[in-house]
Coordinates of C-alpha atoms and ligand atoms in Angstrom, one line a residue:
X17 CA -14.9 -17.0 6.9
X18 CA -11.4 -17.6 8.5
X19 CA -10.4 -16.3 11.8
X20 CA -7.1 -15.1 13.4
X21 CA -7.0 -16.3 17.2
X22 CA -4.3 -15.0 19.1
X23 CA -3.1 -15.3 22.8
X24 CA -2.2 -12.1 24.3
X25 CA 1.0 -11.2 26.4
X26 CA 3.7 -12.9 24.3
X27 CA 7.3 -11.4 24.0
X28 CA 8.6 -11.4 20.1
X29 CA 12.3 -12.2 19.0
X30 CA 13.6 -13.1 15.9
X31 CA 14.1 -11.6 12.1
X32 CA 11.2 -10.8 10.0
X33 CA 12.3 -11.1 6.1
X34 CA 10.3 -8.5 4.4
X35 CA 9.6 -9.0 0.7
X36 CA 8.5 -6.8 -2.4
X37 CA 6.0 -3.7 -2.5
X38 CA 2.6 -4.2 -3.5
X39 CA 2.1 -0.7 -4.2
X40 CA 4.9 -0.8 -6.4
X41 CA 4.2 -4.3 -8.0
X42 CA 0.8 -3.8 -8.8
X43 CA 1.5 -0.9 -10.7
X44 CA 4.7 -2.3 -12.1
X45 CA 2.5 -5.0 -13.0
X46 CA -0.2 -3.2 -14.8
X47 CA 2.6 -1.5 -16.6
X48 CA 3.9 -4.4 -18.4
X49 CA 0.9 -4.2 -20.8
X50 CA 2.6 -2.0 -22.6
X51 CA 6.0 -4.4 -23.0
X52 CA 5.6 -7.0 -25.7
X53 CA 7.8 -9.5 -24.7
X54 CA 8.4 -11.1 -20.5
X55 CA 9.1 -9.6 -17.7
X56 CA 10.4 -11.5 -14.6
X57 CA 9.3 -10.0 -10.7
X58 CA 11.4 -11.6 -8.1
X59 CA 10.7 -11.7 -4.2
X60 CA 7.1 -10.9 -4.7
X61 CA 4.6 -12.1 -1.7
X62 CA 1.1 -13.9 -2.3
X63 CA -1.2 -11.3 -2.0
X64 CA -4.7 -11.1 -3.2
X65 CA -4.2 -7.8 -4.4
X66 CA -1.8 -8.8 -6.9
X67 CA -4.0 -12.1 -8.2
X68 CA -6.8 -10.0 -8.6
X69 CA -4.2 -7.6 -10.8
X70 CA -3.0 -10.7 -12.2
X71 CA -6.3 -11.8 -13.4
X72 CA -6.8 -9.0 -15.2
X73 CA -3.7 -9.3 -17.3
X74 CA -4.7 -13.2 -18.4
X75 CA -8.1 -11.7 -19.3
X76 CA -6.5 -10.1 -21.6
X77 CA -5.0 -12.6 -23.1
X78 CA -1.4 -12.0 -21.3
X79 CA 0.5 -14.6 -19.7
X80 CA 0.4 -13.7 -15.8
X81 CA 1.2 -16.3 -12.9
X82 CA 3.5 -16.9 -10.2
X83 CA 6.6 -19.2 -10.0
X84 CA 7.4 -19.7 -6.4
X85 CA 8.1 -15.6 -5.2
X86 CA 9.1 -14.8 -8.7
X87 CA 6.1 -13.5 -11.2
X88 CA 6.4 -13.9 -15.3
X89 CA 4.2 -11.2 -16.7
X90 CA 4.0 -11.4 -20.9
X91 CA 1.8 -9.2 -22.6
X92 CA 3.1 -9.8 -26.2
X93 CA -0.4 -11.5 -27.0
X94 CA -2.5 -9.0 -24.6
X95 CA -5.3 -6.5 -25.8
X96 CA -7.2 -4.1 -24.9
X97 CA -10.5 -4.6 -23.2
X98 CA -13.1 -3.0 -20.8
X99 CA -12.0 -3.6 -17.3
X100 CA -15.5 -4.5 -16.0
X101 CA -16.6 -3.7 -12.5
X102 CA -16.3 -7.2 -11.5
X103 CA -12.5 -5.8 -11.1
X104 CA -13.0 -2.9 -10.4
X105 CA -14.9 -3.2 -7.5
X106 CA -12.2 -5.7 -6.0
X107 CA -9.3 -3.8 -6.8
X108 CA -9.4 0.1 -7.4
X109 CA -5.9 -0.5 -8.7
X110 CA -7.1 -1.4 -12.0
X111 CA -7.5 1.9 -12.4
X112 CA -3.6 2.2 -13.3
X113 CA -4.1 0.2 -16.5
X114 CA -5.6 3.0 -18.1
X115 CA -2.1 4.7 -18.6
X116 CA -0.2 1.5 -20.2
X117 CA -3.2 0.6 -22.6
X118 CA -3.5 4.2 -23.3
X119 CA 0.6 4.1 -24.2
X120 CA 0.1 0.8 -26.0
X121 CA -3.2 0.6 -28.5
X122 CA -4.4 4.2 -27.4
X123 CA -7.6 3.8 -26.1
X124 CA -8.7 2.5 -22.3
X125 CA -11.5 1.7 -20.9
X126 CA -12.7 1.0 -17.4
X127 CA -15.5 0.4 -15.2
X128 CA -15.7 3.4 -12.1
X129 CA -13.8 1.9 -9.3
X130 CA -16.2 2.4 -6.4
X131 CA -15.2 3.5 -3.0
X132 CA -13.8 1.9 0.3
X133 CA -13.9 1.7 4.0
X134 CA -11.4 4.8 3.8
X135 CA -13.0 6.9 1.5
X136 CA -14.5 7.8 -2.0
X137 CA -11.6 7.5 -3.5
X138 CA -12.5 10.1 -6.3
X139 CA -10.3 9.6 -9.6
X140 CA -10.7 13.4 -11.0
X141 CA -7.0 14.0 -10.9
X142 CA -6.7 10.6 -13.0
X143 CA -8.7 11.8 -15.3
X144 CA -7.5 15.7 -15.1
X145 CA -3.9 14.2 -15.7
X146 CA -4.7 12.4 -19.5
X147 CA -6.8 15.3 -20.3
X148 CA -3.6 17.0 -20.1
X149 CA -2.3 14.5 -22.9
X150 CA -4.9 15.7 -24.8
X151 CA -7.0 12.1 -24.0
X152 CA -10.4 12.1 -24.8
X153 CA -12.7 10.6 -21.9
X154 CA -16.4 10.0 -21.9
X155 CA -17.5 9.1 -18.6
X156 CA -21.1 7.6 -18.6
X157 CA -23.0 4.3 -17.7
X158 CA -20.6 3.4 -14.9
X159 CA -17.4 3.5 -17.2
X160 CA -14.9 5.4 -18.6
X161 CA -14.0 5.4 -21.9
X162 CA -10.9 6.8 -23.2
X163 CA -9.5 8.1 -26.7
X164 CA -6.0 8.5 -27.2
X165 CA -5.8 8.6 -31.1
X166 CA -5.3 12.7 -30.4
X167 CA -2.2 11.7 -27.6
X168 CA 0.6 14.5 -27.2
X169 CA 3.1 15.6 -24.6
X170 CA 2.3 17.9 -22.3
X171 CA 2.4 19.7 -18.9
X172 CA 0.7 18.0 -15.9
X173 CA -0.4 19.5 -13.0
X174 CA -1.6 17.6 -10.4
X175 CA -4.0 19.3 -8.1
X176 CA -2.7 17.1 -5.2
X177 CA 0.4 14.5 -5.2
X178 CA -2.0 11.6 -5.8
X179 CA -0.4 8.5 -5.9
X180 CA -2.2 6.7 -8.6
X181 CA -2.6 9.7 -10.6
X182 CA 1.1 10.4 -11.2
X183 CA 1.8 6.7 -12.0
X184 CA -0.9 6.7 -14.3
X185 CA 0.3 9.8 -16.1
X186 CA 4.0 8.5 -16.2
X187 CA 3.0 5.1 -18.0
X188 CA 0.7 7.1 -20.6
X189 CA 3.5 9.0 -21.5
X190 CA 6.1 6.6 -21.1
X191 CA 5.6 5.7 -25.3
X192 CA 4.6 9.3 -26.0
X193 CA 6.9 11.6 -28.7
X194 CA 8.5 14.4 -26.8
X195 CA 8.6 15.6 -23.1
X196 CA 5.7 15.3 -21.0
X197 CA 6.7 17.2 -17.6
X198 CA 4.5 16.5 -14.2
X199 CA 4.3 18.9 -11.8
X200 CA 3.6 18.5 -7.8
X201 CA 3.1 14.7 -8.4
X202 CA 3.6 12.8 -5.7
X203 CA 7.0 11.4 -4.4
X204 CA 6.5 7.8 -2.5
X205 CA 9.4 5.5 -2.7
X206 CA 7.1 3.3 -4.7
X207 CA 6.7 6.2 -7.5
X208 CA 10.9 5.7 -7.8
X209 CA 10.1 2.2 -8.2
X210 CA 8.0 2.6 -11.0
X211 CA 10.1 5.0 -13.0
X212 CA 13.2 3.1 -12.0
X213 CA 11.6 0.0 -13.8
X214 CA 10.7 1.7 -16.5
X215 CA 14.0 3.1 -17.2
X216 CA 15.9 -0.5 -16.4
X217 CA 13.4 -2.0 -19.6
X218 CA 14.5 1.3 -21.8
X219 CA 12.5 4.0 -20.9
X220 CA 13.0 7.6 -19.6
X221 CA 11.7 8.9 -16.7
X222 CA 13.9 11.6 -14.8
X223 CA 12.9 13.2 -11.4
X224 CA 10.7 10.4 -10.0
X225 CA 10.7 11.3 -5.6
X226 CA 11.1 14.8 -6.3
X227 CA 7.8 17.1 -7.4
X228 CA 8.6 17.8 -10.2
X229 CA 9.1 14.5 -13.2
X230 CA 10.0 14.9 -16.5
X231 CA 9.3 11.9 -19.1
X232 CA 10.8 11.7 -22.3
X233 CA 9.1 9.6 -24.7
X234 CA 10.3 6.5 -26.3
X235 CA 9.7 3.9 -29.2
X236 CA 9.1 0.7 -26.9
X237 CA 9.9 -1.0 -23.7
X238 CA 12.2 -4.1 -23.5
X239 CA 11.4 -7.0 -21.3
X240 CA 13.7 -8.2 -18.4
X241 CA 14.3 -9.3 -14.7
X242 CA 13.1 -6.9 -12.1
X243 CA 13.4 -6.5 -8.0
X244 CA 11.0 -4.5 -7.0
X245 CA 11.4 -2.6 -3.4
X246 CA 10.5 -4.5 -0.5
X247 CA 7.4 -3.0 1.4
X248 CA 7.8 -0.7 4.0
X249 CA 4.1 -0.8 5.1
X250 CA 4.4 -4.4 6.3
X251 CA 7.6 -3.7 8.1
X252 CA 6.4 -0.9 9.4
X253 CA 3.6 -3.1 11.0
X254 CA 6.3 -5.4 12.3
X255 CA 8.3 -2.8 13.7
X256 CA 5.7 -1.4 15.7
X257 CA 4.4 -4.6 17.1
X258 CA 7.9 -4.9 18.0
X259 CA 7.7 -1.7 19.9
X260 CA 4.9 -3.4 21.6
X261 CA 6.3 -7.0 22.3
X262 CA 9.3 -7.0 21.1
X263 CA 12.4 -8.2 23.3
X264 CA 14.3 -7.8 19.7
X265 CA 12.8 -8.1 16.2
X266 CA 14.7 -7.6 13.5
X267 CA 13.1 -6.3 10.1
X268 CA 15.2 -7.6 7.3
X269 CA 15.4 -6.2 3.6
X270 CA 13.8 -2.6 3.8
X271 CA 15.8 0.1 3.2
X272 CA 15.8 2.2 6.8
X273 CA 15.2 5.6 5.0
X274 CA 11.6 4.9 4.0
X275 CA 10.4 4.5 7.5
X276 CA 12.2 7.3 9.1
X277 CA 8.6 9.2 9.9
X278 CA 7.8 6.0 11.8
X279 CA 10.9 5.1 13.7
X280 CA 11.2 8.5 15.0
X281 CA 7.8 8.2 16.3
X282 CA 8.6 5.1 18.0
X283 CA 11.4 6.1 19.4
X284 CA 10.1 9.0 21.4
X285 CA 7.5 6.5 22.4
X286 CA 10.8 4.8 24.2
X287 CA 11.2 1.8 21.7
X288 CA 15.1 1.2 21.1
X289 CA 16.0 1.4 17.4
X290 CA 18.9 0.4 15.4
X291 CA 19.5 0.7 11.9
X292 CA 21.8 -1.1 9.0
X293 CA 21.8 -0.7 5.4
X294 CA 19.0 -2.8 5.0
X295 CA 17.8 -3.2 8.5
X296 CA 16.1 -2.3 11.3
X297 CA 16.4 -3.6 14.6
X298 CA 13.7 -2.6 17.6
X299 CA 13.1 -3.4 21.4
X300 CA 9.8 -2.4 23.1
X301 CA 10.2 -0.1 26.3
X302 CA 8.2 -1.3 29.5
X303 CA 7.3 2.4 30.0
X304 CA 5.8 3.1 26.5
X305 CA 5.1 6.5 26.7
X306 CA 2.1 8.4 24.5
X307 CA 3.4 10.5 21.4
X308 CA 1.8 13.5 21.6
X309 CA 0.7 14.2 17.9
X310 CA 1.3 12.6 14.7
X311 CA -0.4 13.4 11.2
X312 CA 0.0 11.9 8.2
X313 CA 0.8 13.2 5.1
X314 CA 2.1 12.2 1.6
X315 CA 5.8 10.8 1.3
X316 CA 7.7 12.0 3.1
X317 CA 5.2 12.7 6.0
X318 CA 4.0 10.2 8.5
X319 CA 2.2 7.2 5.9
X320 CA -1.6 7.0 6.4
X321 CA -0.9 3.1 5.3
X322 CA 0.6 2.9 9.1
X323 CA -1.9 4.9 11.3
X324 CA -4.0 2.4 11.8
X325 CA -1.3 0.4 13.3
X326 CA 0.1 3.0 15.3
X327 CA -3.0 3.8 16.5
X328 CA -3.1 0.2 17.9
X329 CA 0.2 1.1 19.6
X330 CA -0.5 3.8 21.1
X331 CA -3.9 2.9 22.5
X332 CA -1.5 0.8 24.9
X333 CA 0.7 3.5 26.1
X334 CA 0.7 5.8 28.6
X335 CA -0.9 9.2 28.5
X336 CA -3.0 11.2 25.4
X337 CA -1.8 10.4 22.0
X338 CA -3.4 12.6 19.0
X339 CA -3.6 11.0 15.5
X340 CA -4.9 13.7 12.6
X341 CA -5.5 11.2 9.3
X342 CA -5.3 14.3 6.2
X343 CA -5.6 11.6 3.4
X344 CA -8.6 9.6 3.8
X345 CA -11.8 10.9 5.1
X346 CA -13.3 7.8 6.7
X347 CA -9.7 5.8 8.1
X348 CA -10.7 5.7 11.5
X349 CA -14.0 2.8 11.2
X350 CA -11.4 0.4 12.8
X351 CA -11.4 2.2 16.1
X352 CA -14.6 0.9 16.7
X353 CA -13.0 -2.1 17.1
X354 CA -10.3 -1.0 19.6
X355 CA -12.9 0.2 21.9
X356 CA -15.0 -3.1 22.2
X357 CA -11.0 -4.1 23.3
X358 CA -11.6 -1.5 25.7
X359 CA -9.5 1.3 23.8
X360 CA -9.7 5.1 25.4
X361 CA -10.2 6.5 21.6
X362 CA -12.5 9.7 20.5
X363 CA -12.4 10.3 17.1
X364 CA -13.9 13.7 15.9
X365 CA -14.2 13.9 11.7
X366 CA -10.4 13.4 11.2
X367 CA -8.7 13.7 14.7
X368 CA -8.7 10.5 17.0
X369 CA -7.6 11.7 20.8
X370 CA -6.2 7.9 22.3
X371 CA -6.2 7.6 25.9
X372 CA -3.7 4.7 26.7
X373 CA -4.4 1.9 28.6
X374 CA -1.9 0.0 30.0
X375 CA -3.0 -3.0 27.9
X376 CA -6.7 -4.0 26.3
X377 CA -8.7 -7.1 26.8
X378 CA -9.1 -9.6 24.0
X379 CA -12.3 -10.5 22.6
X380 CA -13.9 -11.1 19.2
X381 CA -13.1 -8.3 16.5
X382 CA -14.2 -7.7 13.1
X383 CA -11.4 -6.3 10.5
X384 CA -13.2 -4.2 8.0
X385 CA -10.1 -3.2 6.3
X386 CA -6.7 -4.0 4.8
X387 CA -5.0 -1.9 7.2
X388 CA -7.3 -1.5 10.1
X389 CA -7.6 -5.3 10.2
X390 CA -3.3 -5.5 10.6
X391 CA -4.1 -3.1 13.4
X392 CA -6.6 -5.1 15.5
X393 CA -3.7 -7.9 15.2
X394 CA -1.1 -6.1 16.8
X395 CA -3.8 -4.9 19.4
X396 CA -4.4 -8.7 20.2
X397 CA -0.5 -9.4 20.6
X398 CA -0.4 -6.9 23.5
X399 CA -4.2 -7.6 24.7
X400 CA -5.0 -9.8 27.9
X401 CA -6.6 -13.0 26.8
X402 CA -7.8 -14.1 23.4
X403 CA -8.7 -11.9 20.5
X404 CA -10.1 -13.5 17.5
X405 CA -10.5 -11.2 14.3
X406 CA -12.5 -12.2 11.5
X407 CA -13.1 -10.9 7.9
X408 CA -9.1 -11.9 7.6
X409 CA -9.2 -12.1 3.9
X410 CA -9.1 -7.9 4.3
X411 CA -6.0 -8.5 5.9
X412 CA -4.4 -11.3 2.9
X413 CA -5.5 -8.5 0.6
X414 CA -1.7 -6.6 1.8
X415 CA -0.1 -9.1 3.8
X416 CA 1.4 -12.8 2.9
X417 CA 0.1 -15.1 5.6
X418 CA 0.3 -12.6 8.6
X419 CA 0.5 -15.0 11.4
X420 CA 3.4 -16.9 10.2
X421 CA 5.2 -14.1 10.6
X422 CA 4.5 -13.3 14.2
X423 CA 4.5 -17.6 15.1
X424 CA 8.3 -17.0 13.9
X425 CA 8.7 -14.0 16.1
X426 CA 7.3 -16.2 18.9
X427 CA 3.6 -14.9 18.8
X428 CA 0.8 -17.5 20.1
X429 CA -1.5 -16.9 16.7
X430 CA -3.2 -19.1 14.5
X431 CA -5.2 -19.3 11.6
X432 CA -9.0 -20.8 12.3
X433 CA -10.1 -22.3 9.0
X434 CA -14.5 -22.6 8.9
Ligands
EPZ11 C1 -2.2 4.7 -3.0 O1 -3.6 4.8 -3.2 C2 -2.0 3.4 -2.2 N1 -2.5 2.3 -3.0 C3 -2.8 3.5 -0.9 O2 -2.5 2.3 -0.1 C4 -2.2 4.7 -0.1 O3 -3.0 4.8 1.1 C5 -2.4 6.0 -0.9 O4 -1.7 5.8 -2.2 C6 -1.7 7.2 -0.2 O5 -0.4 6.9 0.1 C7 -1.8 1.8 -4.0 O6 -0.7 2.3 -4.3 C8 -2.3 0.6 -4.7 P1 -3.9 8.8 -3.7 P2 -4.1 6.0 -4.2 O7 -4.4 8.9 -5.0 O8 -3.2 6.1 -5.3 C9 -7.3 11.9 -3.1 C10 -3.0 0.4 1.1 O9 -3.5 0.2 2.2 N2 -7.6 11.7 -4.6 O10 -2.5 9.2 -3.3 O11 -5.6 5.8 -4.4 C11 -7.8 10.7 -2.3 O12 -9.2 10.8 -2.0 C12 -3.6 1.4 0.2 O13 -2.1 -0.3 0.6 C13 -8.4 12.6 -5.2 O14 -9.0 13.4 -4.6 O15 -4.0 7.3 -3.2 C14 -7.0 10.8 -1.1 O16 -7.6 11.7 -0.2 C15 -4.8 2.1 0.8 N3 -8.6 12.4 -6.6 C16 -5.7 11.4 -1.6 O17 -5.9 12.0 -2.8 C17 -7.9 11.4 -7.3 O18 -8.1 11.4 -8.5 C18 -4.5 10.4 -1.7 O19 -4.9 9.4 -2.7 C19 -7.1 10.6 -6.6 C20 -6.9 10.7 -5.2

């Protein structure tokens, strides 16, 4: 199992290049099953996440594979299969083919995508949404089986703005006759992403970051090139390590308006922020001061993909912080973590009340999670001494090579390979 060691204390400078979304290219990806001819990716990191979503396109006999950052996706020869759990259980992602096979040969099938370390991860609003389209869905044996030979437009209502659930309705009724309207979906900048690809290869999708999208139904898809939006959860994670070490770090590519509940947090935490078009710029304040309550929320509230991180951050600045995490009911395991660091954290149910410390004490650390592992990194940037975290393949799961990143910025960090 490898190992991240890193040496605590060091100052960061330097530009971070941030590259494409994998919550928008994994279900831009799982979308291209229903577009018979290529499709091109560009500025793509190598994530595990997107093998594994990869993989399951080649199983089904599509073409699927990365050229340098680029990825050339062709499903022209693809067909439908069940999704077995050996994917499912790696990737509850999968779960989004369900709305392009559905669109393309009208039927899906898929094994139950078990939980996480977050949460249950419950997929009723999946399957509430393509009931709405008049799917017919068997659940039984571990799988679900769905029937789309009955397929019609239709109103949506989502009980909650769930991510996955309005990007799976939007790809089942990208291909279907008439309007199909979705009401209080949810409005991340990754759901624009999604629609805007699928209008750029001929589709129509209207509304997409509002809560309220309309899709009119068309014959086909076309292939083409595609830039998806660069990831604003992994420079988010740079930009508050920067509020931690940074003497200037740069975050290059993201578009500044997508992290606005972040940088506003940071900056009454006494980081120094500057924006550009497609950059943000932040220096850490020697008096980091506690931020008295945050809570996340979906787009456009504070992300519960960054309160791990922030978490780390603000067990290292002065006074009582509280974090309140609304979307998943078990996000907090990686406090544990912090404390053997020597964190001041209490978490009751969903509230964590954080105690700063001035700074914690390395020492080994187990990351049990995608995001909770990126958050005992930033801890050890800050922490006296060594801190080694292990399990790091939670970590390659969102992020490309994590400690290259901060050895650029200056970080002492490396990867122990055994
Ligand atoms: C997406 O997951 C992201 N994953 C998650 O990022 C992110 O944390 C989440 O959205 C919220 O922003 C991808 O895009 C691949 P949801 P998703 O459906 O779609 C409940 C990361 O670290 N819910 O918006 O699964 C659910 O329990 C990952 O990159 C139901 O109750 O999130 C949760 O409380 C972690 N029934 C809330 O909705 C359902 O059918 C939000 O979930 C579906 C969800």
């Amino acid at each position: 199992m490898e190992r991240i060691r890193i040496t605590g204390g060091k100052f960061l400078e330097g530009k971070v290049k941030i590259k494409g979304a994998k919550n928008a290219i994994l279900p831009i990806i799982a979308c291209c099953i229903m577009i018979k001819s290529e499709v091109i990716l560009h500025e793509c990191p190598h994530l595990a996440d997107i093998e594994s979503m990869l993989k399951i396109i080649r199983a089904g006999g599509g073409v699927a594979e990365y050229e340098g950052d680029s990825l050339v996706i062709n499903c022209k020869n693809f067909s439908p299969y069940c999704i077995d759990d050996s994917y499912t259980c790696t990737l509850r992602a999968s779960l989004f083919v369900l709305g392009p096979m559905l669109s393309a040969f009208k039927s899906a099938s898929v094994c139950y995508p078990g939980g996480c370390e977050i949460g249950l991860r419950p997929i009723d609003l999946h399957l509430s949404g393509l009931k709405s389209l008049s799917v017919n869905i068997e659940c039984g044996n571990g799988r679900i089986e769905c029937d789309g030979l009955n397929m019609k437009n239709g109103d949506v209502f989502l009980d909650f703005p769930s991510v996955g659930a309005t990007e799976n309705v939007i790809m089942a009724s990208t291909l279907l006759d008439g309007t199909t309207r979705i009401y209080n979906c949810a409005k991340e900048p990754e759901i624009c992403d999604l629609a805007n690809f699928i209008n750029v290869m001929g589709g129509k999708v209207l509304g997409a970051g509002t809560d309220r999208i309309t899709v009119e139904g068309v014959k086909s898809l076309s292939g083409g090139r595609y830039f998806p939006i660069k990831d604003r959860i992994v420079a988010g994670t740079h930009l508050i390590a920067g509020a931690l070490m940074g003497k200037e770090v740069v975050v290059d590519g993201v578009n500044p308006a997508f992290l606005i509940p972040l940088t506003e947090k940071l900056i009454g935490s006494g980081a120094k922020i500057s924006t550009e078009l497609r950059r943000i710029t932040v220096k850490n304040s020697s008096q980091r001061r506690a931020v008295k309550r945050t809570e996340t929320q979906p787009y456009p509230g504070f992300p519960t993909d960054l309160q791990p991180q922030l978490t780390a951050y603000l067990a290292q600045c002065r006074g009582c912080s509280i974090v309140v995490e609304n979307l998943f009911e078990n996000r907090f395991n990686y406090t544990l973590q912090l404390q053997k660091m020597g964190a001041d954290i209490t978490v009751r149910n969903r509230v964590a009340i954080i105690k700063g410390v001035k700074r914690l004490k390395g020492c080994e650390v187990e990351a049990k999670d995608l995001r909770g592992g990126a958050s005992l990194v930033i801890a050890g940037l800050c922490a006296e001494g060594i801190t080694e975290v292990s399990s790091v393949h939670h970590i390659d799961r969102g992020y490309e090579n994590i400690e290259n990143d901060f050895i650029m910025l200056g970080a002492q960090i490396k990867r122990l390979k055994n």
